Short mmCIF file of C-alpha atoms in Angstrom, two decimals:
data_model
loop_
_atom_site.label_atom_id
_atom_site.label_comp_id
_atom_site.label_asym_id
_atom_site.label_seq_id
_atom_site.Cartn_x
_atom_site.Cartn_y
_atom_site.Cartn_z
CA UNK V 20 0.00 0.00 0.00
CA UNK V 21 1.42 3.53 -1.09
CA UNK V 22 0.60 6.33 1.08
CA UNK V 23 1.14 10.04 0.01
CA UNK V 24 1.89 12.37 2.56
CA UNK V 25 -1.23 13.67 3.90
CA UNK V 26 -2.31 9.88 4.50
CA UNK V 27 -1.70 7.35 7.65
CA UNK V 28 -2.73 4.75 8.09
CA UNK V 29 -3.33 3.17 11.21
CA UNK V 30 -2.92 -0.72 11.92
CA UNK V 31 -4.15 -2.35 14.56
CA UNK V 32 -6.96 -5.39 15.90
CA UNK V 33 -8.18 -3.85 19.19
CA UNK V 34 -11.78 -3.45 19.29
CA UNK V 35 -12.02 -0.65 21.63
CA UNK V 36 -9.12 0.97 19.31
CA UNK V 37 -11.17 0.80 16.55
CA UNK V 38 -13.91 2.38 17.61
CA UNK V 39 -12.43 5.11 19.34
CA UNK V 40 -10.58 6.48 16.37
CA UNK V 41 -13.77 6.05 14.19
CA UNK V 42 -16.04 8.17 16.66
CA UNK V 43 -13.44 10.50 16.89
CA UNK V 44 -12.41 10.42 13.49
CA UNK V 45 -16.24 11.59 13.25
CA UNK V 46 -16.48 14.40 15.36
CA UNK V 47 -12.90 15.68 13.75
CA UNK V 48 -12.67 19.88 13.71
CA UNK V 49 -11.43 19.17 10.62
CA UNK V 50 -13.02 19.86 6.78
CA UNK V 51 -11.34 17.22 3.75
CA UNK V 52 -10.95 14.68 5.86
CA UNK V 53 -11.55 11.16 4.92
CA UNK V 54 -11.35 7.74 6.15
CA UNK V 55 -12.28 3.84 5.86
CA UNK V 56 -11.87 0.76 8.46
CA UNK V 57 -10.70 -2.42 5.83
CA UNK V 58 -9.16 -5.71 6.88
CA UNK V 59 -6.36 -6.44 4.95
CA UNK V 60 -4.53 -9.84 5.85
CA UNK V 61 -3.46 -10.02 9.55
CA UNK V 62 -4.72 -6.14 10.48
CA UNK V 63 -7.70 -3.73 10.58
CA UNK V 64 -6.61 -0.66 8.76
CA UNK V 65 -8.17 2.68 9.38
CA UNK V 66 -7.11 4.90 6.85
CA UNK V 67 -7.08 8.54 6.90
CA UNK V 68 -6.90 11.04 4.15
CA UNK V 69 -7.02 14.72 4.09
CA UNK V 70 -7.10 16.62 0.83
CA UNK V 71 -6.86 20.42 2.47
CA UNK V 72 -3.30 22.72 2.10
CA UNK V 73 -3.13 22.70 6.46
CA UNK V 74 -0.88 19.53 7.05
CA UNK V 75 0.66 20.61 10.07
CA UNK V 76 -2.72 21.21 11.38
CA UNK V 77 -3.72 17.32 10.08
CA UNK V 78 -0.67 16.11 12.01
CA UNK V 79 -1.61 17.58 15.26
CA UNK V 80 -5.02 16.67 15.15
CA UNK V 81 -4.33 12.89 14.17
CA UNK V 82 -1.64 12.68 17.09
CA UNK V 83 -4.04 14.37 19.46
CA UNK V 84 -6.21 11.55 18.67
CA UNK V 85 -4.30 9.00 18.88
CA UNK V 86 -2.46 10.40 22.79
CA UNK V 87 -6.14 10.21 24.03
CA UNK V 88 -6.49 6.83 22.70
CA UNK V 89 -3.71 5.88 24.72
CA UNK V 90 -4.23 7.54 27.86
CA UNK V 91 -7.84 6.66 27.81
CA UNK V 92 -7.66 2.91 26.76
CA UNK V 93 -4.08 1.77 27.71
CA UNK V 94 -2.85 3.68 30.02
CA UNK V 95 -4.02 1.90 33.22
CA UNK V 96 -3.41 -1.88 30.95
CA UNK V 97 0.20 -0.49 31.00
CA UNK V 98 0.49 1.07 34.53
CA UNK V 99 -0.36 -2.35 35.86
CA UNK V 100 2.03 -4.40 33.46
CA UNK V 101 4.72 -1.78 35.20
CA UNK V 102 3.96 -2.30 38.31
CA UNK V 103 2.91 -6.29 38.13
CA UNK V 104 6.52 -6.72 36.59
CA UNK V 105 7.90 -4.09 38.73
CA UNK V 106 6.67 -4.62 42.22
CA UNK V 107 5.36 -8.40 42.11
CA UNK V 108 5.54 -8.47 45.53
CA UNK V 109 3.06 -6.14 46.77
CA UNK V 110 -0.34 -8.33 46.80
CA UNK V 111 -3.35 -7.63 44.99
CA UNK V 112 -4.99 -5.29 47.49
CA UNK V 113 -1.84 -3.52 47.73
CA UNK V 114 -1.38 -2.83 44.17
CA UNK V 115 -5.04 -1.78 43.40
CA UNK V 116 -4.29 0.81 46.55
CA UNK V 117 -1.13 1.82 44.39
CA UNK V 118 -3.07 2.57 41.26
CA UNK V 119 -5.64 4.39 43.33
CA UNK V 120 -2.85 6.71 43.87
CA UNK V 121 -1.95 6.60 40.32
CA UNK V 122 -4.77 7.59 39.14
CA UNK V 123 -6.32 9.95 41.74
CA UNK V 124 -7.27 13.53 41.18
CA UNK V 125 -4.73 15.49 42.95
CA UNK V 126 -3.25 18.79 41.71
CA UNK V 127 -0.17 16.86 41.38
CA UNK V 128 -1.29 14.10 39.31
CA UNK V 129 -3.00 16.36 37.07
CA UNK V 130 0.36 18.24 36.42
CA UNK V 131 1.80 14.78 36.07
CA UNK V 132 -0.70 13.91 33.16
CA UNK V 133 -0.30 16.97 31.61
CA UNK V 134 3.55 16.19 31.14
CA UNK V 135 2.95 12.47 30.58
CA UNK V 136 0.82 13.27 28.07
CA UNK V 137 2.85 15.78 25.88
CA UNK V 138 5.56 13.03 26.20
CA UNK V 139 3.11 10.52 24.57
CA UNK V 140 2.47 13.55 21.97
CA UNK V 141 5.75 13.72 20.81
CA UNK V 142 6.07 9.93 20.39
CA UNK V 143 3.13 10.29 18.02
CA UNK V 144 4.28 13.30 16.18
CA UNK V 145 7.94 12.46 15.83
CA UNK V 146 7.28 9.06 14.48
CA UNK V 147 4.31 10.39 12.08
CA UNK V 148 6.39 13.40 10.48
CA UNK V 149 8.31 10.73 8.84
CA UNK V 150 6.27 7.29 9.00
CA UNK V 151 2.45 6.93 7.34
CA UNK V 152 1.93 3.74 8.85
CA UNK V 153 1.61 3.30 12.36
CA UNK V 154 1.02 -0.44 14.00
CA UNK V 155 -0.37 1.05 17.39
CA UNK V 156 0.45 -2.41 19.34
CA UNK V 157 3.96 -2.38 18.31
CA UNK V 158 4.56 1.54 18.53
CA UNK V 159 3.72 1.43 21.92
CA UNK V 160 6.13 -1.63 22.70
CA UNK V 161 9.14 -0.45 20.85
CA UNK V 162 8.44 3.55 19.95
CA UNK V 163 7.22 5.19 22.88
CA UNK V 164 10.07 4.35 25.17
CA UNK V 165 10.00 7.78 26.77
CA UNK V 166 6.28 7.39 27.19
CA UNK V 167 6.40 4.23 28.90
CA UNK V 168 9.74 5.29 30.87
CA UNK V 169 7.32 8.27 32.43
CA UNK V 170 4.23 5.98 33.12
CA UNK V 171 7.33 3.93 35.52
CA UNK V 172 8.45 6.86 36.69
CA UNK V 173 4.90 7.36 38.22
CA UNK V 174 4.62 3.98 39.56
CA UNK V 175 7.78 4.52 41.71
CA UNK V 176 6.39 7.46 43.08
CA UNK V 177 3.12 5.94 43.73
CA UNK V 178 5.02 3.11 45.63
CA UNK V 179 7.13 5.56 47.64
CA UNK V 180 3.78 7.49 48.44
CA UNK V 181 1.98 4.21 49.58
CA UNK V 182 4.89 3.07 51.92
CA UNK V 183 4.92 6.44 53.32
CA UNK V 184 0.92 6.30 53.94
CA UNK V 185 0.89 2.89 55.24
CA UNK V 186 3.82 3.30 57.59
CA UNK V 187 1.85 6.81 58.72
CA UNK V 188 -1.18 4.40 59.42
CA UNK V 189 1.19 2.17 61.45
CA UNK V 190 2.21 5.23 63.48
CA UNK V 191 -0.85 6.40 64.35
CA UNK V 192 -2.12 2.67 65.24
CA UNK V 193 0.80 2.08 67.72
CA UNK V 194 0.48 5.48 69.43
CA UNK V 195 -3.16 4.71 69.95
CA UNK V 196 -2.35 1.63 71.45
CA UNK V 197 0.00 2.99 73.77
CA UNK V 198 -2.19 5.88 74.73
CA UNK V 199 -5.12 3.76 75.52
CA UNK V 200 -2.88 1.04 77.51
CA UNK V 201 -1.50 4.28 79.81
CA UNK V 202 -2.99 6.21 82.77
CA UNK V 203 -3.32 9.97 82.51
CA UNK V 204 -0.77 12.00 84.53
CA UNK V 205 -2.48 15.43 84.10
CA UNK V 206 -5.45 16.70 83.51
CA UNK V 207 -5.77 19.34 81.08
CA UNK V 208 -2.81 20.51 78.45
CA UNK V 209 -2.83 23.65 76.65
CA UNK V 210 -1.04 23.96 73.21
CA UNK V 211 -0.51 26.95 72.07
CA UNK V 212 0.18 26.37 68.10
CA UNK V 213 1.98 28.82 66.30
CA UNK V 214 3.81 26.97 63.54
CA UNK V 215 7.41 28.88 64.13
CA UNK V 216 7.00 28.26 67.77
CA UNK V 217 4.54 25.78 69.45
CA UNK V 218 4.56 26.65 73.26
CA UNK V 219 2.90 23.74 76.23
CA UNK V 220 1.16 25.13 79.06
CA UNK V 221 -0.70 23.10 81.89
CA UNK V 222 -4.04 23.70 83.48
CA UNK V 223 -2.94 26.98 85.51
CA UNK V 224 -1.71 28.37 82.16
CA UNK V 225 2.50 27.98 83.32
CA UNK V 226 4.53 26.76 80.79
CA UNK V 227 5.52 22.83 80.39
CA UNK V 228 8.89 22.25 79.32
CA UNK V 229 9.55 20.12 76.42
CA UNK V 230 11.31 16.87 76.87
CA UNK V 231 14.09 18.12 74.64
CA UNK V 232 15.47 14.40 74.55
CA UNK V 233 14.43 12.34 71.66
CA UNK V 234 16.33 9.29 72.25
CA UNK V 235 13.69 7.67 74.83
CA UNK V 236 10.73 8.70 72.79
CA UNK V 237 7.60 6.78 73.12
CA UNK V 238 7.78 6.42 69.47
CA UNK V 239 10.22 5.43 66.32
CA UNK V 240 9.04 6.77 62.99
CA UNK V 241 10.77 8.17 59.56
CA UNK V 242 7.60 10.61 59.87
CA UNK V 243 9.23 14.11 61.06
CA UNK V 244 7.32 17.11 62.10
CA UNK V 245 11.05 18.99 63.21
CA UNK V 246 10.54 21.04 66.41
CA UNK V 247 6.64 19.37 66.30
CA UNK V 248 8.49 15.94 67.20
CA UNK V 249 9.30 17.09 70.68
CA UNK V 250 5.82 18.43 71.15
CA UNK V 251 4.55 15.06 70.63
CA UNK V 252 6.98 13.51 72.81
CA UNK V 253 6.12 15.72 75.47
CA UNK V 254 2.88 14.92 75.23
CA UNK V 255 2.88 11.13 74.86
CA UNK V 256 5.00 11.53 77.88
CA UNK V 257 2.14 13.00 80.07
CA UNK V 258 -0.44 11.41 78.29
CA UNK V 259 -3.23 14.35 79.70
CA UNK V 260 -6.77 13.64 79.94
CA UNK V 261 -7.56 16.93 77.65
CA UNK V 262 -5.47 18.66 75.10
CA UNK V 263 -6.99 22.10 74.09
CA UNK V 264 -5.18 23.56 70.47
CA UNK V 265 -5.40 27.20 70.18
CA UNK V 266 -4.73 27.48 66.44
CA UNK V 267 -2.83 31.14 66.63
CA UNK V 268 -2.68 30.93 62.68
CA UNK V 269 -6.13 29.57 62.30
CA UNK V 270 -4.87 26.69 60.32
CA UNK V 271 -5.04 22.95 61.05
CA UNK V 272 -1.70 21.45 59.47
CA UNK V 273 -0.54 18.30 58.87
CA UNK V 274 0.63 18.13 62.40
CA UNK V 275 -2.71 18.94 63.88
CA UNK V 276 -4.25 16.76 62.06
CA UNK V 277 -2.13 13.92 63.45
CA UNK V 278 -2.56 14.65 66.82
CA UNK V 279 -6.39 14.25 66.18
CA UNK V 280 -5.86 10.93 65.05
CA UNK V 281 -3.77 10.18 67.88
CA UNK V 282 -5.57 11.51 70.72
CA UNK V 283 -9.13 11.64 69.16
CA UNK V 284 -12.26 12.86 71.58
CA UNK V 285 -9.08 14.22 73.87
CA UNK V 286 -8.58 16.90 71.95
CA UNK V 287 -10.40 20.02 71.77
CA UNK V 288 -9.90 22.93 69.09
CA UNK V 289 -10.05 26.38 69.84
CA UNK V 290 -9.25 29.36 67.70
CA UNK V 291 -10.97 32.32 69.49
CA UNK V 292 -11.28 31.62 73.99
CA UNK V 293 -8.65 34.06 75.74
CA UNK V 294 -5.83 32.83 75.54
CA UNK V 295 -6.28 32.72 71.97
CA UNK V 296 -6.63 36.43 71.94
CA UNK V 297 -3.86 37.13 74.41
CA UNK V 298 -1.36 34.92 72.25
CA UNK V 299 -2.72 36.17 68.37
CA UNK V 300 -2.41 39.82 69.98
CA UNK V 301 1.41 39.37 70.61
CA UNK V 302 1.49 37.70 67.29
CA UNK V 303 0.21 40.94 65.79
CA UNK V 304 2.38 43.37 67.74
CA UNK V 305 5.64 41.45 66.90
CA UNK V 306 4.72 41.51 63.45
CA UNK V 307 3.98 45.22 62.92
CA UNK V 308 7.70 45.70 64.62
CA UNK V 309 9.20 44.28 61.89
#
């Protein structure tokens, strides 16, 4: 078969391939645009002609096409090949938690798309401006290399993110224990959270000094909060009945959020009582000094 420039055609026996290009072949923005589905010995062919002076224009849309094909059909086929061959070890639960992460809608993954699929672009467009026939299954085995080296790329991070997750889980599971195996040895604990400077007070409002010492903490983790750490300590230390936050900054971080999960109904948030006042007051005055 002799193509002339402005035609590719596109070889391939997957069903849901087929279709796809057809319906979008359809709905093309696109005027002089023709193609046929044939069988011709082992393959399907979907040929596509355009007769119109904007080839460049052809190009893009075709490869557009064909990147959405990919990323809507394949992609996940191909993220679980990765990680199957990959990270075998992980059982099935644990890799179906994995791809959860792969595929979830975080800002992050979205940027991550994005760039994934530009990569897959190129593949397309490179291989096009000089080939009219494309067999999809083997272009995606041997010619999108830097497409498939991205979609592992993601996996690895996915992996990292689930160890990190599940060992978090762990954390907060083994503090709980301890906690509820321990008696209280004070009643109320006030912490006064200002993210550059956390400060402990007890229940007559004088100030609890942190157990600066790290190396007999009631617990071993990778998960660091910095100066946070020995707040924690301090406070699995006295283990106190109640634990009232006064959020200075109004914001419940990442370290707030854990000690909610650690010392559930014992804690108590408060953003606006008196001691919230006194403490967001000298907040204000230091900052209009500077």
């Amino acid at each position: 078969m002799i193509l002339n420039m402005n035609t590719i055609c596109i070889k391939t026996n997957n069903t849901n391939a087929i279709n796809y290009l057809l319906e979008n072949l359809k709905q093309m923005q696109l005027t002089d645009v023709y193609f046929s589905c044939h069988k011709f010995k082992i393959y399907n062919n979907i040929i596509i002609h355009y007769k119109g002076n904007n080839s460049e224009f052809f190009l893009f849309t075709i490869c557009n096409i064909l990147s959405n094909l990919v990323t809507n059909k394949f992609e996940n086929t191909i993220l679980k090949r990765i990680l199957t061959h990959e990270y075998f070890y992980f059982d099935t639960i644990e890799q179906k938690q994995i791809l959860e992460i792969a595929q979830n809608d975080s800002n992050e993954n979205i940027k991550n798309s994005s760039r994934i699929f530009d990569i897959l672009y190129n593949c397309f467009y490179k291989y096009l401006k000089s080939n009219k026939k494309l067999y999809l299954k083997g272009f995606l085995t041997f010619r999108a290399q830097e497409y498939i080296n991205e979609l592992a790329s993601l996996i690895d991070s996915c992996v990292s993110r689930f160890l990190i997750e599940r060992e978090y889980e762990e954390f907060i599971s083994i503090l709980k224990i301890y906690i509820n195996s321990e008696i209280s040895t004070i009643n109320t604990v006030h912490l006064i959270y200002k993210q550059d400077n956390p400060i402990l007070l007890d229940q007559n409002k004088k100030i609890i000094t942190p157990d600066l010492d790290l190396s007999n903490a009631k617990f071993l983790s990778d998960i660091s909060f910095s100066y946070c750490d020995i707040i924690l300590n301090t406070l699995l230390n006295l283990l106190p009945s109640k634990i009232y936050i006064h959020l200075i900054d109004n914001k419940i971080d990442e370290f707030i959020s854990t000690l909610k999960l650690i010392f559930e109904n014992r804690v108590c948030i408060c953003t606006d009582c008196n001691i919230c006042t006194i403490y967001k007051s000298q907040k204000a005055q230091k900052s209009s000094l500077k």
